[in-house]
Amino acid sequence: MARPRKFDEADVLDAARQQFTETGYHGTSVDDLSRATGLSKGSLYAAFGDKQALFQRVFDDYCAGSEAMAAARIDGPEDEALIRLRAWLHSPEITNRYGCLLAKGTAELASENDAVAARSLATYETLLDSCRQLIEQAQRAGLVDPGADAEALGGLIVTTHRGLEALAKAGVDPATRNRIADAAIAGISQKTARP
């Protein structure tokens, strides 16, 4: 009969996520994970498999959380769609000097790991779609030119978010980043006709 686990799985996954976020996949050893989680190597392997399997589990969970937050942003009054987009661009997650695991995992592993590439693509597609829907809400509310390309503007917001995250990692101050975020929202909210 197997012995019951004597650890909280959510706490262990949280500690592993933090370690991978701080040092990346390749920069994280099993010893690092053992120290971060408080579990022996044997316990880690028994519970989660090898380092790659643990990373994939943490990455999948992180991506699922990002997708859930994107879906939640869609809900709300249409005339507040730009407020929700601005709030996302101002979000505290951007201030983390280590960046987010989605961006870090994609940059480090997508070219060599098909599972990471597929999961990151699916998550970015969800982010793009949610931002498109928010732009369409703003268009219906009369806040954005109804003739503008909502898909492209949604992509601009996602790209701005990723860029702001990179600036945060480089140490650019929050006031500067927030001015950039505000300029992006102001730029799409102008009712200019398409060229």
mmCIF file of C-alpha atoms in Angstrom:
data_model
loop_
_atom_site.group_PDB
_atom_site.id
_atom_site.type_symbol
_atom_site.label_atom_id
_atom_site.label_comp_id
_atom_site.label_asym_id
_atom_site.label_seq_id
_atom_site.Cartn_x
_atom_site.Cartn_y
_atom_site.Cartn_z
ATOM 1 C CA MET A 1 0.000 0.000 0.000
ATOM 2 C CA ALA A 2 1.349 3.430 -1.002
ATOM 3 C CA ARG A 3 2.044 5.944 1.749
ATOM 4 C CA PRO A 4 -0.105 9.086 1.686
ATOM 5 C CA ARG A 5 1.559 12.278 0.511
ATOM 6 C CA LYS A 6 2.668 14.603 3.292
ATOM 7 C CA PHE A 7 2.779 17.824 1.311
ATOM 8 C CA ASP A 8 0.364 20.285 -0.217
ATOM 9 C CA GLU A 9 0.521 19.818 -3.978
ATOM 10 C CA ALA A 10 -0.575 23.393 -4.698
ATOM 11 C CA ASP A 11 2.211 24.776 -2.483
ATOM 12 C CA VAL A 12 4.803 22.587 -4.190
ATOM 13 C CA LEU A 13 3.631 23.603 -7.668
ATOM 14 C CA ASP A 14 3.656 27.246 -6.586
ATOM 15 C CA ALA A 15 7.246 26.965 -5.337
ATOM 16 C CA ALA A 16 8.314 25.179 -8.532
ATOM 17 C CA ARG A 17 6.612 27.837 -10.667
ATOM 18 C CA GLN A 18 8.448 30.581 -8.787
ATOM 19 C CA GLN A 19 11.773 28.791 -9.238
ATOM 20 C CA PHE A 20 11.233 28.256 -12.978
ATOM 21 C CA THR A 21 10.115 31.879 -13.355
ATOM 22 C CA GLU A 22 13.205 33.195 -11.607
ATOM 23 C CA THR A 23 15.860 30.990 -13.189
ATOM 24 C CA GLY A 24 14.241 29.574 -16.332
ATOM 25 C CA TYR A 25 13.959 25.945 -17.316
ATOM 26 C CA HIS A 26 17.593 25.398 -18.264
ATOM 27 C CA GLY A 27 18.851 27.432 -15.324
ATOM 28 C CA THR A 28 16.893 25.356 -12.814
ATOM 29 C CA SER A 29 18.344 22.105 -11.507
ATOM 30 C CA VAL A 30 16.485 19.344 -9.704
ATOM 31 C CA ASP A 31 18.477 20.363 -6.614
ATOM 32 C CA ASP A 32 17.072 23.894 -6.989
ATOM 33 C CA LEU A 33 13.562 22.481 -7.203
ATOM 34 C CA SER A 34 14.170 20.292 -4.185
ATOM 35 C CA ARG A 35 15.333 23.284 -2.143
ATOM 36 C CA ALA A 36 12.464 25.481 -3.362
ATOM 37 C CA THR A 37 9.748 22.919 -2.686
ATOM 38 C CA GLY A 38 11.199 21.304 0.423
ATOM 39 C CA LEU A 39 10.830 17.861 -1.169
ATOM 40 C CA SER A 40 13.596 15.371 -1.767
ATOM 41 C CA LYS A 41 14.502 14.543 -5.350
ATOM 42 C CA GLY A 42 12.891 11.140 -4.914
ATOM 43 C CA SER A 43 9.637 12.666 -3.691
ATOM 44 C CA LEU A 44 9.620 15.140 -6.566
ATOM 45 C CA TYR A 45 10.147 12.389 -9.134
ATOM 46 C CA ALA A 46 7.558 10.136 -7.510
ATOM 47 C CA ALA A 47 4.929 12.868 -7.392
ATOM 48 C CA PHE A 48 5.576 14.787 -10.627
ATOM 49 C CA GLY A 49 7.984 12.841 -12.830
ATOM 50 C CA ASP A 50 11.186 14.367 -14.154
ATOM 51 C CA LYS A 51 12.059 18.068 -14.383
ATOM 52 C CA GLN A 52 10.483 18.380 -17.827
ATOM 53 C CA ALA A 53 7.204 16.831 -16.652
ATOM 54 C CA LEU A 54 7.123 19.134 -13.624
ATOM 55 C CA PHE A 55 7.792 22.169 -15.792
ATOM 56 C CA GLN A 56 5.055 21.158 -18.238
ATOM 57 C CA ARG A 57 2.581 20.759 -15.377
ATOM 58 C CA VAL A 58 3.494 24.167 -13.943
ATOM 59 C CA PHE A 59 3.454 25.775 -17.404
ATOM 60 C CA ASP A 60 0.059 24.263 -18.268
ATOM 61 C CA ASP A 61 -1.382 25.488 -14.968
ATOM 62 C CA TYR A 62 0.050 28.972 -15.510
ATOM 63 C CA CYS A 63 -1.346 29.137 -19.051
ATOM 64 C CA ALA A 64 -4.757 27.957 -17.861
ATOM 65 C CA GLY A 65 -4.746 30.736 -15.263
ATOM 66 C CA SER A 66 -3.842 33.323 -17.906
ATOM 67 C CA GLU A 67 -6.666 32.081 -20.112
ATOM 68 C CA ALA A 68 -9.156 32.217 -17.236
ATOM 69 C CA MET A 69 -8.179 35.815 -16.457
ATOM 70 C CA ALA A 70 -8.519 36.721 -20.145
ATOM 71 C CA ALA A 71 -12.027 35.246 -20.203
ATOM 72 C CA ALA A 72 -12.939 37.152 -17.033
ATOM 73 C CA ARG A 73 -11.829 40.459 -18.602
ATOM 74 C CA ILE A 74 -14.435 40.037 -21.343
ATOM 75 C CA ASP A 75 -17.277 40.135 -18.817
ATOM 76 C CA GLY A 76 -18.555 43.565 -17.939
ATOM 77 C CA PRO A 77 -20.243 46.592 -19.436
ATOM 78 C CA GLU A 78 -19.222 47.291 -23.024
ATOM 79 C CA ASP A 79 -18.621 50.956 -22.243
ATOM 80 C CA GLU A 80 -15.928 49.864 -19.746
ATOM 81 C CA ALA A 81 -14.022 47.587 -22.168
ATOM 82 C CA LEU A 82 -11.159 50.066 -22.563
ATOM 83 C CA ILE A 83 -10.960 50.462 -18.790
ATOM 84 C CA ARG A 84 -10.475 46.702 -18.472
ATOM 85 C CA LEU A 85 -7.799 46.722 -21.179
ATOM 86 C CA ARG A 86 -6.007 49.621 -19.465
ATOM 87 C CA ALA A 87 -6.163 47.777 -16.132
ATOM 88 C CA TRP A 88 -4.530 44.734 -17.760
ATOM 89 C CA LEU A 89 -1.728 46.899 -19.138
ATOM 90 C CA HIS A 90 -1.260 48.402 -15.667
ATOM 91 C CA SER A 91 -1.485 45.008 -13.920
ATOM 92 C CA PRO A 92 0.915 44.152 -11.083
ATOM 93 C CA GLU A 93 2.121 41.020 -12.924
ATOM 94 C CA ILE A 94 4.003 43.319 -15.284
ATOM 95 C CA THR A 95 6.032 44.731 -12.400
ATOM 96 C CA ASN A 96 7.656 41.376 -11.640
ATOM 97 C CA ARG A 97 11.313 41.740 -12.676
ATOM 98 C CA TYR A 98 11.358 38.040 -13.584
ATOM 99 C CA GLY A 99 8.472 38.403 -16.028
ATOM 100 C CA CYS A 100 5.712 35.894 -16.492
ATOM 101 C CA LEU A 101 6.224 32.196 -17.017
ATOM 102 C CA LEU A 102 4.309 32.245 -20.312
ATOM 103 C CA ALA A 103 6.715 34.747 -21.860
ATOM 104 C CA LYS A 104 9.788 33.166 -20.308
ATOM 105 C CA GLY A 105 8.816 29.586 -21.187
ATOM 106 C CA THR A 106 7.908 30.559 -24.745
ATOM 107 C CA ALA A 107 11.164 32.410 -25.337
ATOM 108 C CA GLU A 108 13.318 29.696 -23.811
ATOM 109 C CA LEU A 109 11.638 26.475 -24.923
ATOM 110 C CA ALA A 110 9.158 26.903 -27.795
ATOM 111 C CA SER A 111 11.836 26.307 -30.433
ATOM 112 C CA GLU A 112 12.898 23.008 -28.851
ATOM 113 C CA ASN A 113 9.810 21.638 -27.094
ATOM 114 C CA ASP A 114 6.687 20.993 -29.158
ATOM 115 C CA ALA A 115 4.433 20.723 -26.092
ATOM 116 C CA VAL A 116 5.538 24.129 -24.786
ATOM 117 C CA ALA A 117 5.205 25.635 -28.275
ATOM 118 C CA ALA A 118 1.657 24.297 -28.683
ATOM 119 C CA ARG A 119 0.571 25.364 -25.193
ATOM 120 C CA SER A 120 2.025 28.851 -25.522
ATOM 121 C CA LEU A 121 0.435 29.326 -28.960
ATOM 122 C CA ALA A 122 -2.964 28.288 -27.608
ATOM 123 C CA THR A 123 -2.616 30.738 -24.723
ATOM 124 C CA TYR A 124 -1.521 33.617 -26.931
ATOM 125 C CA GLU A 125 -4.432 32.887 -29.268
ATOM 126 C CA THR A 126 -6.774 33.123 -26.275
ATOM 127 C CA LEU A 127 -5.211 36.434 -25.226
ATOM 128 C CA LEU A 128 -5.493 37.788 -28.770
ATOM 129 C CA ASP A 129 -9.116 36.702 -29.044
ATOM 130 C CA SER A 130 -10.082 38.198 -25.692
ATOM 131 C CA CYS A 131 -8.503 41.524 -26.620
ATOM 132 C CA ARG A 132 -10.295 41.457 -29.992
ATOM 133 C CA GLN A 133 -13.582 40.911 -28.187
ATOM 134 C CA LEU A 134 -12.881 43.829 -25.849
ATOM 135 C CA ILE A 135 -12.094 46.081 -28.816
ATOM 136 C CA GLU A 136 -15.365 44.997 -30.430
ATOM 137 C CA GLN A 137 -17.197 45.854 -27.198
ATOM 138 C CA ALA A 138 -15.555 49.289 -27.224
ATOM 139 C CA GLN A 139 -16.581 49.712 -30.868
ATOM 140 C CA ARG A 140 -20.211 48.900 -30.063
ATOM 141 C CA ALA A 141 -20.039 51.379 -27.180
ATOM 142 C CA GLY A 142 -18.809 54.088 -29.545
ATOM 143 C CA LEU A 143 -15.352 54.324 -27.960
ATOM 144 C CA VAL A 144 -13.343 52.981 -30.903
ATOM 145 C CA ASP A 145 -13.819 53.604 -34.608
ATOM 146 C CA PRO A 146 -16.311 50.935 -35.738
ATOM 147 C CA GLY A 147 -14.426 50.587 -39.026
ATOM 148 C CA ALA A 148 -11.102 49.809 -37.311
ATOM 149 C CA ASP A 149 -9.630 46.297 -37.487
ATOM 150 C CA ALA A 150 -10.544 44.884 -34.051
ATOM 151 C CA GLU A 151 -8.288 41.868 -34.490
ATOM 152 C CA ALA A 152 -5.244 44.015 -35.268
ATOM 153 C CA LEU A 153 -6.006 46.415 -32.404
ATOM 154 C CA GLY A 154 -6.394 43.481 -30.024
ATOM 155 C CA GLY A 155 -3.022 42.230 -31.222
ATOM 156 C CA LEU A 156 -1.552 45.661 -30.554
ATOM 157 C CA ILE A 157 -2.753 45.444 -26.949
ATOM 158 C CA VAL A 158 -1.231 41.965 -26.446
ATOM 159 C CA THR A 159 2.030 43.130 -28.002
ATOM 160 C CA THR A 160 2.037 46.231 -25.797
ATOM 161 C CA HIS A 161 1.501 44.040 -22.731
ATOM 162 C CA ARG A 162 4.450 41.820 -23.661
ATOM 163 C CA GLY A 163 6.608 44.864 -24.373
ATOM 164 C CA LEU A 164 5.717 46.479 -21.053
ATOM 165 C CA GLU A 165 6.718 43.271 -19.328
ATOM 166 C CA ALA A 166 10.123 43.387 -21.041
ATOM 167 C CA LEU A 167 10.560 47.016 -19.981
ATOM 168 C CA ALA A 168 9.733 46.056 -16.386
ATOM 169 C CA LYS A 169 12.364 43.326 -16.491
ATOM 170 C CA ALA A 170 14.885 45.909 -17.656
ATOM 171 C CA GLY A 171 13.982 48.147 -14.719
ATOM 172 C CA VAL A 172 11.967 50.863 -16.479
ATOM 173 C CA ASP A 173 9.957 52.656 -13.791
ATOM 174 C CA PRO A 174 6.202 52.014 -13.403
ATOM 175 C CA ALA A 175 5.225 55.626 -14.156
ATOM 176 C CA THR A 176 6.895 55.444 -17.570
ATOM 177 C CA ARG A 177 5.321 52.068 -18.313
ATOM 178 C CA ASN A 178 1.884 53.328 -17.292
ATOM 179 C CA ARG A 179 2.225 56.356 -19.569
ATOM 180 C CA ILE A 180 3.032 53.982 -22.439
ATOM 181 C CA ALA A 181 0.002 51.836 -21.567
ATOM 182 C CA ASP A 182 -2.226 54.902 -21.427
ATOM 183 C CA ALA A 183 -0.890 56.107 -24.791
ATOM 184 C CA ALA A 184 -1.709 52.727 -26.344
ATOM 185 C CA ILE A 185 -5.298 52.901 -25.074
ATOM 186 C CA ALA A 186 -5.635 56.547 -26.141
ATOM 187 C CA GLY A 187 -4.327 55.650 -29.588
ATOM 188 C CA ILE A 188 -6.931 52.982 -30.206
ATOM 189 C CA SER A 189 -9.773 54.986 -28.676
ATOM 190 C CA GLN A 190 -9.450 57.822 -31.176
ATOM 191 C CA LYS A 191 -12.196 57.689 -33.746
ATOM 192 C CA THR A 192 -10.039 58.002 -36.816
ATOM 193 C CA ALA A 193 -11.075 56.500 -40.100
ATOM 194 C CA ARG A 194 -9.074 53.704 -41.621
ATOM 195 C CA PRO A 195 -6.480 54.829 -44.199
#
